[in-house]
mmCIF file of C-alpha atoms in Angstrom:
data_model
loop_
_atom_site.group_PDB
_atom_site.id
_atom_site.type_symbol
_atom_site.label_atom_id
_atom_site.label_comp_id
_atom_site.label_asym_id
_atom_site.label_seq_id
_atom_site.Cartn_x
_atom_site.Cartn_y
_atom_site.Cartn_z
ATOM 1 C CA MET A 1 145.203 37.387 115.785
ATOM 2 C CA SER A 2 142.227 36.984 113.476
ATOM 3 C CA GLU A 3 140.900 39.604 111.090
ATOM 4 C CA PRO A 4 137.663 41.307 112.144
ATOM 5 C CA THR A 5 134.572 40.398 110.187
ATOM 6 C CA GLY A 6 132.627 42.966 108.203
ATOM 7 C CA ARG A 7 134.309 46.304 107.585
ATOM 8 C CA THR A 8 138.050 46.648 107.424
ATOM 9 C CA ALA A 9 140.017 47.418 110.571
ATOM 10 C CA ARG A 10 141.624 50.462 108.904
ATOM 11 C CA MET A 11 140.445 53.720 110.440
ATOM 12 C CA ASP A 12 141.795 56.694 108.558
ATOM 13 C CA SER A 13 140.266 60.092 109.169
ATOM 14 C CA VAL A 14 139.059 63.106 107.262
ATOM 15 C CA ARG A 15 138.686 66.276 109.330
ATOM 16 C CA LEU A 16 136.637 69.361 108.511
ATOM 17 C CA ALA A 17 137.447 72.090 111.020
ATOM 18 C CA GLY A 18 136.087 75.566 111.681
ATOM 19 C CA LEU A 19 132.913 75.381 109.597
ATOM 20 C CA ARG A 20 130.847 78.443 110.493
ATOM 21 C CA ALA A 21 127.099 78.914 110.266
ATOM 22 C CA ARG A 22 124.465 81.034 111.935
ATOM 23 C CA GLY A 23 121.831 79.224 113.950
ATOM 24 C CA ARG A 24 119.051 79.957 116.431
ATOM 25 C CA HIS A 25 119.872 77.286 118.992
ATOM 26 C CA GLY A 26 119.620 77.829 122.724
ATOM 27 C CA CYS A 27 117.205 77.961 125.627
ATOM 28 C CA LEU A 28 116.860 81.741 125.846
ATOM 29 C CA PRO A 29 114.339 83.674 123.742
ATOM 30 C CA ALA A 30 117.047 86.085 122.551
ATOM 31 C CA GLU A 31 119.093 83.181 121.187
ATOM 32 C CA ARG A 32 116.106 82.030 119.154
ATOM 33 C CA GLU A 33 115.258 85.535 117.908
ATOM 34 C CA LEU A 34 118.696 86.912 117.141
ATOM 35 C CA GLY A 35 120.676 83.761 116.414
ATOM 36 C CA GLN A 36 124.427 83.493 116.706
ATOM 37 C CA GLU A 37 127.419 81.920 115.028
ATOM 38 C CA PHE A 38 128.225 78.279 115.657
ATOM 39 C CA VAL A 39 131.487 76.627 114.660
ATOM 40 C CA VAL A 40 131.557 72.939 113.764
ATOM 41 C CA ASP A 41 134.464 70.500 113.592
ATOM 42 C CA VAL A 42 133.914 66.951 112.357
ATOM 43 C CA THR A 43 136.325 64.065 112.085
ATOM 44 C CA LEU A 44 135.132 61.198 109.932
ATOM 45 C CA PHE A 45 136.668 57.776 110.496
ATOM 46 C CA LEU A 46 136.715 55.586 107.403
ATOM 47 C CA ASP A 47 138.973 53.523 105.195
ATOM 48 C CA THR A 48 140.468 55.910 102.632
ATOM 49 C CA ALA A 49 142.633 53.259 100.931
ATOM 50 C CA PRO A 50 140.133 52.511 98.121
ATOM 51 C CA ALA A 51 139.877 56.214 97.259
ATOM 52 C CA ALA A 52 143.640 56.670 97.388
ATOM 53 C CA ALA A 53 144.280 53.639 95.191
ATOM 54 C CA SER A 54 141.751 54.674 92.555
ATOM 55 C CA ASP A 55 141.906 58.482 92.894
ATOM 56 C CA ASP A 56 138.094 58.308 92.801
ATOM 57 C CA LEU A 57 135.947 60.762 94.784
ATOM 58 C CA THR A 58 133.043 58.304 94.885
ATOM 59 C CA LYS A 59 135.140 56.032 97.123
ATOM 60 C CA THR A 60 135.439 58.613 99.887
ATOM 61 C CA VAL A 61 133.327 61.409 101.387
ATOM 62 C CA ASP A 62 132.846 64.580 99.362
ATOM 63 C CA TYR A 63 133.620 67.029 102.165
ATOM 64 C CA GLY A 64 132.262 69.944 100.146
ATOM 65 C CA ALA A 65 128.836 68.308 99.940
ATOM 66 C CA LEU A 66 129.078 67.319 103.602
ATOM 67 C CA ALA A 67 129.899 70.906 104.599
ATOM 68 C CA LEU A 68 126.784 72.152 102.794
ATOM 69 C CA GLN A 69 124.616 69.607 104.632
ATOM 70 C CA LEU A 70 126.117 70.482 108.010
ATOM 71 C CA VAL A 71 125.452 74.193 107.429
ATOM 72 C CA ARG A 72 121.843 73.410 106.472
ATOM 73 C CA THR A 73 121.462 71.553 109.760
ATOM 74 C CA VAL A 74 122.954 74.393 111.823
ATOM 75 C CA GLU A 75 120.780 76.933 110.002
ATOM 76 C CA GLY A 76 117.715 74.681 110.251
ATOM 77 C CA GLU A 77 115.284 73.725 112.993
ATOM 78 C CA PRO A 78 116.379 75.271 116.317
ATOM 79 C CA VAL A 79 117.058 73.097 119.357
ATOM 80 C CA ASN A 80 117.607 74.014 122.987
ATOM 81 C CA LEU A 81 120.911 72.200 123.480
ATOM 82 C CA ILE A 82 124.078 72.094 121.435
ATOM 83 C CA GLU A 83 124.284 68.442 122.496
ATOM 84 C CA THR A 84 121.165 67.874 120.376
ATOM 85 C CA LEU A 85 122.651 69.850 117.505
ATOM 86 C CA ALA A 86 125.863 67.809 117.704
ATOM 87 C CA ASP A 87 123.839 64.593 117.558
ATOM 88 C CA ARG A 88 122.003 65.794 114.437
ATOM 89 C CA LEU A 89 125.308 66.692 112.805
ATOM 90 C CA ALA A 90 126.702 63.258 113.652
ATOM 91 C CA SER A 91 123.678 61.700 111.938
ATOM 92 C CA ASP A 92 124.412 63.799 108.844
ATOM 93 C CA CYS A 93 127.943 62.385 108.786
ATOM 94 C CA LEU A 94 126.871 58.793 109.389
ATOM 95 C CA ALA A 95 124.432 59.072 106.476
ATOM 96 C CA TYR A 96 127.515 58.458 104.318
ATOM 97 C CA ASP A 97 127.826 54.672 104.083
ATOM 98 C CA LEU A 98 131.624 54.824 104.050
ATOM 99 C CA VAL A 99 131.810 56.546 107.454
ATOM 100 C CA ASP A 100 132.201 54.052 110.303
ATOM 101 C CA GLU A 101 132.508 56.578 113.109
ATOM 102 C CA VAL A 102 132.414 60.348 113.604
ATOM 103 C CA GLU A 103 133.506 62.863 116.186
ATOM 104 C CA VAL A 104 131.617 66.164 116.181
ATOM 105 C CA SER A 105 132.462 69.318 118.119
ATOM 106 C CA VAL A 106 130.026 72.205 118.234
ATOM 107 C CA HIS A 107 131.454 75.515 119.430
ATOM 108 C CA LYS A 108 129.206 78.251 120.790
ATOM 109 C CA PRO A 109 131.642 81.153 121.249
ATOM 110 C CA ALA A 110 128.877 83.707 121.957
ATOM 111 C CA ALA A 111 127.049 81.624 124.572
ATOM 112 C CA PRO A 112 125.131 83.784 127.059
ATOM 113 C CA ILE A 113 127.566 83.516 129.961
ATOM 114 C CA PRO A 114 127.990 86.689 132.041
ATOM 115 C CA LEU A 115 131.721 86.100 132.589
ATOM 116 C CA PRO A 116 134.772 86.301 130.336
ATOM 117 C CA PHE A 117 135.317 83.022 128.441
ATOM 118 C CA ASP A 118 136.794 81.836 125.167
ATOM 119 C CA ASP A 119 134.382 79.162 124.001
ATOM 120 C CA VAL A 120 131.810 76.556 124.940
ATOM 121 C CA VAL A 121 132.330 73.257 123.125
ATOM 122 C CA VAL A 122 130.361 70.032 123.149
ATOM 123 C CA THR A 123 132.110 67.041 121.580
ATOM 124 C CA ILE A 124 130.388 63.748 120.856
ATOM 125 C CA ARG A 125 131.487 60.553 119.178
ATOM 126 C CA ARG A 126 129.074 58.252 117.367
ATOM 127 C CA ALA A 127 129.606 54.994 115.514
ATOM 128 C CA ARG A 128 127.571 53.161 112.970
ATOM 129 C CA GLY A 129 125.158 50.838 114.808
#
């Protein structure tokens, strides 16, 4: 079996789960006016071996800086669909050159559904083009 060309075949992951931020996303006027809490989970797929070998933060993703960017996106320009929000968050993650692929889940636990429910979650997966 031959080695793949380009990036390494190793796909480790770094997961940031339960990041909370208030946003004004949704189709209803009340969602735009009042806002609500969104919860974001991201899993970054990358090769962590260089960072582990060197103990060097610059060879991995600074998840603190990433968390700040993700919150800015959630708190930023409103969109109608959480699918759109998830796509924007995936783009934030893929802006890190070391990230080959990302899985993003956006939770909308206070979605305007007139029935008892626990959560609404959209999960997308995007890879570097």
